PDB file of C-alpha atoms in Angstrom:
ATOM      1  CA  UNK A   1    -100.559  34.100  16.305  1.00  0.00           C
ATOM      2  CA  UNK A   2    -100.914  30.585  18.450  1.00  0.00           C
ATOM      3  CA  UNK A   3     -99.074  27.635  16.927  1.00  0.00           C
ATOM      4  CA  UNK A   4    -100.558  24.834  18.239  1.00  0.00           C
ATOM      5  CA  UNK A   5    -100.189  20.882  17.576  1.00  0.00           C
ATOM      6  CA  UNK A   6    -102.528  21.117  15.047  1.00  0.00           C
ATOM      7  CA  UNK A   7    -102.006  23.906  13.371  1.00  0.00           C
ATOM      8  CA  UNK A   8    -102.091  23.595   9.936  1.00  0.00           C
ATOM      9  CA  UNK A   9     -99.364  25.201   7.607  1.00  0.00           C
ATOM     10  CA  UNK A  10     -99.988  24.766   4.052  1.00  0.00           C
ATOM     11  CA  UNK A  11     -97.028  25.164   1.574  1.00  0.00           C
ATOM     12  CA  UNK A  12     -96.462  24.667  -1.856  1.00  0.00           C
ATOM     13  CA  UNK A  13     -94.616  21.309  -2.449  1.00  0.00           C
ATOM     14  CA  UNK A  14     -92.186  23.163  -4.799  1.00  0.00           C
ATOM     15  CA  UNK A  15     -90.305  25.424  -1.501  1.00  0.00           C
ATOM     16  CA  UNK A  16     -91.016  22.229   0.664  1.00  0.00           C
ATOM     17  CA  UNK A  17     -88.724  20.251  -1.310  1.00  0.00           C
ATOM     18  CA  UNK A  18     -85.799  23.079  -1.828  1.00  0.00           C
ATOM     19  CA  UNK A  19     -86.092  23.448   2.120  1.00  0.00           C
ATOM     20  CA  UNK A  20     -85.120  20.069   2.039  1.00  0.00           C
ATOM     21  CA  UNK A  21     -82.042  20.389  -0.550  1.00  0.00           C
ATOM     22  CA  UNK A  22     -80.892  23.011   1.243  1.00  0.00           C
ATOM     23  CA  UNK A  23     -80.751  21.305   4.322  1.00  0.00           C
ATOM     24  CA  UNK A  24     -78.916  17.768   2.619  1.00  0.00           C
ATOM     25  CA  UNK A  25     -76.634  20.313   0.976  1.00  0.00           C
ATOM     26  CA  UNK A  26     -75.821  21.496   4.251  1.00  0.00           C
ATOM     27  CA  UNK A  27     -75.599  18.151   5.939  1.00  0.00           C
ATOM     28  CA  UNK A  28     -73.488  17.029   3.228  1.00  0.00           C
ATOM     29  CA  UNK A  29     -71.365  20.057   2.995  1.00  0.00           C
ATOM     30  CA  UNK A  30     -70.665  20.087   6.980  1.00  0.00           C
ATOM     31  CA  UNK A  31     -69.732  16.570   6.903  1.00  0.00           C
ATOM     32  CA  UNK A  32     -67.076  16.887   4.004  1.00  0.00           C
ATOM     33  CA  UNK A  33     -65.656  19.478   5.888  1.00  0.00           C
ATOM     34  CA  UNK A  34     -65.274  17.924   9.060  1.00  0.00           C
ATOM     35  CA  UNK A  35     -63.800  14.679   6.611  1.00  0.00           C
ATOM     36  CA  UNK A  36     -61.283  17.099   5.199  1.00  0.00           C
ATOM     37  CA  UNK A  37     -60.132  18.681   8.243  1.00  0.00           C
ATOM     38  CA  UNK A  38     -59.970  15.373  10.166  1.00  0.00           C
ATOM     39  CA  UNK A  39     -57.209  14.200   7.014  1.00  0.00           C
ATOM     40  CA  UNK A  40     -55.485  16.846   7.037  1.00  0.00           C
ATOM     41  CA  UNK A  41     -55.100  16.611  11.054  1.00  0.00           C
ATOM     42  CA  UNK A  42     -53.990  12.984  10.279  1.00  0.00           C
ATOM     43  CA  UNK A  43     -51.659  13.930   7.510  1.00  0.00           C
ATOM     44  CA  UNK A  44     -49.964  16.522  10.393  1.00  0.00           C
ATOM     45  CA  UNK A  45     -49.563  14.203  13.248  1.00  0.00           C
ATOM     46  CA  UNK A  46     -47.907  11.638  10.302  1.00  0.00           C
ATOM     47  CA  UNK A  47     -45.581  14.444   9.635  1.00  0.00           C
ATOM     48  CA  UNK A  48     -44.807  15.653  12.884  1.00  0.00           C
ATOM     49  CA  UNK A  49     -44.144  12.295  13.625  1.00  0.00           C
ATOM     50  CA  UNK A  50     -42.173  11.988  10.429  1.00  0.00           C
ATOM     51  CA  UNK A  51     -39.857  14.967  11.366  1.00  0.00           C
ATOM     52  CA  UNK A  52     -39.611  13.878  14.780  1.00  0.00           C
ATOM     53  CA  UNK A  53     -37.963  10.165  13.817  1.00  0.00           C
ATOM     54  CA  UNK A  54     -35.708  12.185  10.980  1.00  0.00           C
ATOM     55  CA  UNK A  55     -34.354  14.620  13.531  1.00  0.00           C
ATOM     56  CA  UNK A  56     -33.804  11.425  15.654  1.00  0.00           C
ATOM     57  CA  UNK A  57     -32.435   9.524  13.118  1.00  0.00           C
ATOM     58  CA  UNK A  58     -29.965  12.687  12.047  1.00  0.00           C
ATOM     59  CA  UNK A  59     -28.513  13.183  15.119  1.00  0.00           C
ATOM     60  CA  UNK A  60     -28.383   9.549  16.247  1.00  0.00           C
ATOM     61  CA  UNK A  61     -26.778   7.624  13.200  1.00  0.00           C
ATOM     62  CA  UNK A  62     -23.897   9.584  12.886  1.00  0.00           C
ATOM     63  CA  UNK A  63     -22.915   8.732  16.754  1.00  0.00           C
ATOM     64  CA  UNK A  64     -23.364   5.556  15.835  1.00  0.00           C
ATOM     65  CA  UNK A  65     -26.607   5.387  18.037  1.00  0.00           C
ATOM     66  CA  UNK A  66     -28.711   3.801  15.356  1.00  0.00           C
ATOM     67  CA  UNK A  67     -26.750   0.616  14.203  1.00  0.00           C
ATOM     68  CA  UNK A  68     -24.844   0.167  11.277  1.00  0.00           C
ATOM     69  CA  UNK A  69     -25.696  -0.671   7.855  1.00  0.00           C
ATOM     70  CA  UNK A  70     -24.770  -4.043   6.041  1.00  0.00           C
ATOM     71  CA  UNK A  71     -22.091  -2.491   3.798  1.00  0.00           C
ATOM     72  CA  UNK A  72     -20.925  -0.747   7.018  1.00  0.00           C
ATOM     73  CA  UNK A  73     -20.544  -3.989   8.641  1.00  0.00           C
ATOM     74  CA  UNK A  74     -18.873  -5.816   5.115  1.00  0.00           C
ATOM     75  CA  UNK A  75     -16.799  -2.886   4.781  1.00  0.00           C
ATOM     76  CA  UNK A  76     -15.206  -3.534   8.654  1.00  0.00           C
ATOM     77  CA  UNK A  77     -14.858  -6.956   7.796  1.00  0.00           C
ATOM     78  CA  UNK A  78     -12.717  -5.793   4.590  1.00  0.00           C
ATOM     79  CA  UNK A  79     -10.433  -3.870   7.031  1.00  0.00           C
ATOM     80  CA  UNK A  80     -10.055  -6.129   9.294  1.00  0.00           C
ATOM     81  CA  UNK A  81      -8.800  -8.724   7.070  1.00  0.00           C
ATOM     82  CA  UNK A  82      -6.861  -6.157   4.921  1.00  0.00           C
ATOM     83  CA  UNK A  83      -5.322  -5.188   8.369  1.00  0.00           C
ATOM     84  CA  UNK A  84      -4.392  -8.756   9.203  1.00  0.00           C
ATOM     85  CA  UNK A  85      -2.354  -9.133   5.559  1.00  0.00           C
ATOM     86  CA  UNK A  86      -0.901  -6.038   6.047  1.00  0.00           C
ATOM     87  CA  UNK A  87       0.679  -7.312   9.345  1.00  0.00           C
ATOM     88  CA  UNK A  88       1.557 -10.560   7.762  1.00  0.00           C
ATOM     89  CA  UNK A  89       3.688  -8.474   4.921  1.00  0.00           C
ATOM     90  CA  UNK A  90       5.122  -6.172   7.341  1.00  0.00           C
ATOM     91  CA  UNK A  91       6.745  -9.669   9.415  1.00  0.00           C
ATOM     92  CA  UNK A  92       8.066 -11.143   5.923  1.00  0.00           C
ATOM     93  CA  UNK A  93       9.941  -7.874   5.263  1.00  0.00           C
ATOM     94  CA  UNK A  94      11.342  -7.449   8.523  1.00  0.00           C
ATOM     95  CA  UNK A  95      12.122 -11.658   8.108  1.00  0.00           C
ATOM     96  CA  UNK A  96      13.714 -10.394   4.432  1.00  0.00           C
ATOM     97  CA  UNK A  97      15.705  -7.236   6.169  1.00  0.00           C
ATOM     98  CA  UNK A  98      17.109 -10.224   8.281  1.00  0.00           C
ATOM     99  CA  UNK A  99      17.925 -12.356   4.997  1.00  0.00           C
ATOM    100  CA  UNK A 100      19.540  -9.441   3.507  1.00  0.00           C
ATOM    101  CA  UNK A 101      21.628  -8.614   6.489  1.00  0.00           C
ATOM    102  CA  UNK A 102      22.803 -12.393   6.752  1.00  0.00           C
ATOM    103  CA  UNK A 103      23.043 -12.419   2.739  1.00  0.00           C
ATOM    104  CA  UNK A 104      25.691  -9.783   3.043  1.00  0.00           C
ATOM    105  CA  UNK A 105      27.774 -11.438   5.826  1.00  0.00           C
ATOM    106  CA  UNK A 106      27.382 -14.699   3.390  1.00  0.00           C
ATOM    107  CA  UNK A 107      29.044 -12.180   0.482  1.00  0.00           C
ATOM    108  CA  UNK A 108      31.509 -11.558   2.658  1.00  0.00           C
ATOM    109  CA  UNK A 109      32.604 -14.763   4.052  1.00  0.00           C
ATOM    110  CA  UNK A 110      32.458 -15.948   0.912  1.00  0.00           C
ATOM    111  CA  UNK A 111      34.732 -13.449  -0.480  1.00  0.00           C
ATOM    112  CA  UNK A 112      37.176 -14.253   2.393  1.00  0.00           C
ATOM    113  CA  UNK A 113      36.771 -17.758   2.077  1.00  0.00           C
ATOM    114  CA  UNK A 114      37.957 -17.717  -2.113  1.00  0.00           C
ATOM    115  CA  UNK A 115      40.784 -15.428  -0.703  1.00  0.00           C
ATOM    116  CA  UNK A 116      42.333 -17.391   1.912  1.00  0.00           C
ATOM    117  CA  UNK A 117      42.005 -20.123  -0.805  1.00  0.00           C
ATOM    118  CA  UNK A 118      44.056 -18.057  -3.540  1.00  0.00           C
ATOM    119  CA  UNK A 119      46.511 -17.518  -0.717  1.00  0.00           C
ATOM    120  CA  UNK A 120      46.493 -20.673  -0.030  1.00  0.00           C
ATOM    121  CA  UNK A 121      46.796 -22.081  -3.310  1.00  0.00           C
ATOM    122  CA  UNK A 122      49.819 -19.581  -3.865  1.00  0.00           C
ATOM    123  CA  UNK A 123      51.542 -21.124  -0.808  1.00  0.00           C
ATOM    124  CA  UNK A 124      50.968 -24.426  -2.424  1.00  0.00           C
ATOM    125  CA  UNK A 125      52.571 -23.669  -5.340  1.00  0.00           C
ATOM    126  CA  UNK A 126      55.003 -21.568  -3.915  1.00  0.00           C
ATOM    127  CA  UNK A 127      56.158 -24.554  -1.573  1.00  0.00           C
ATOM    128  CA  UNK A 128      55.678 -27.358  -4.288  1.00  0.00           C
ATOM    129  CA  UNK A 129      58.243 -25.566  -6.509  1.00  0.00           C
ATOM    130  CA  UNK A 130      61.408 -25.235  -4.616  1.00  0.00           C
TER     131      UNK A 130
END
């Protein structure tokens, strides 16, 4: 058999026409799978990369690596100032430990003091009398 330029082939329209659905249904099909495989080798590299900053992130923030968060930083300030009151009571007690200490000698001079004057008010008394 020669098949030359123009040779003729005669076919019935009817298998013409399902030679060509078959070949759009395979065009179509081969394309949607080449669209499905080239999202789900998106989807990967987004989760590869995904893991790759979590891993990151996990080992990172809890060195401190990664910054701090704004509570983190509100919190500090909290402290600080908490810290700085704390300081401030701890100096008025210590000022009050001194108070108490110089309270007591008060007490005591005191106490002296309203002796010596009994004592001398005895005297007094004692001396105005005879």
């Amino acid at each position: 058999m020669k098949v030359l330029d123009n040779t003729r082939v005669s076919m019935p329209m009817r298998n013409l026409l399902s030679i060509l659905a078959a070949v759009g249904i395979g065009v179509y099909s081969y394309f949607g799978i080449v669209e499905r495989l080239n999202n789900i080798e998106t989807q990967g590299k987004l989760m590869s990369s995904d893991v790759e900053k979590n891993t990151e992130f996990r080992i990172g923030w809890p060195r401190g690596e990664m910054g701090t968060l704004p509570a983190d930083a509100q919190q500090d300030m909290l402290i600080e100032f908490m810290s700085a009151q704390v300081e401030a009571m701890q100096e008025e007690m210590e000022g009050m430990m001194s108070n108490t200490v110089n309270i007591k000698r008060a007490q005591q001079d005191i106490e002296k003091l309203i002796l010596d004057t009994e004592k001398l008010e005895d005297k007094v008394r004692a001396n105005g009398s005879h």
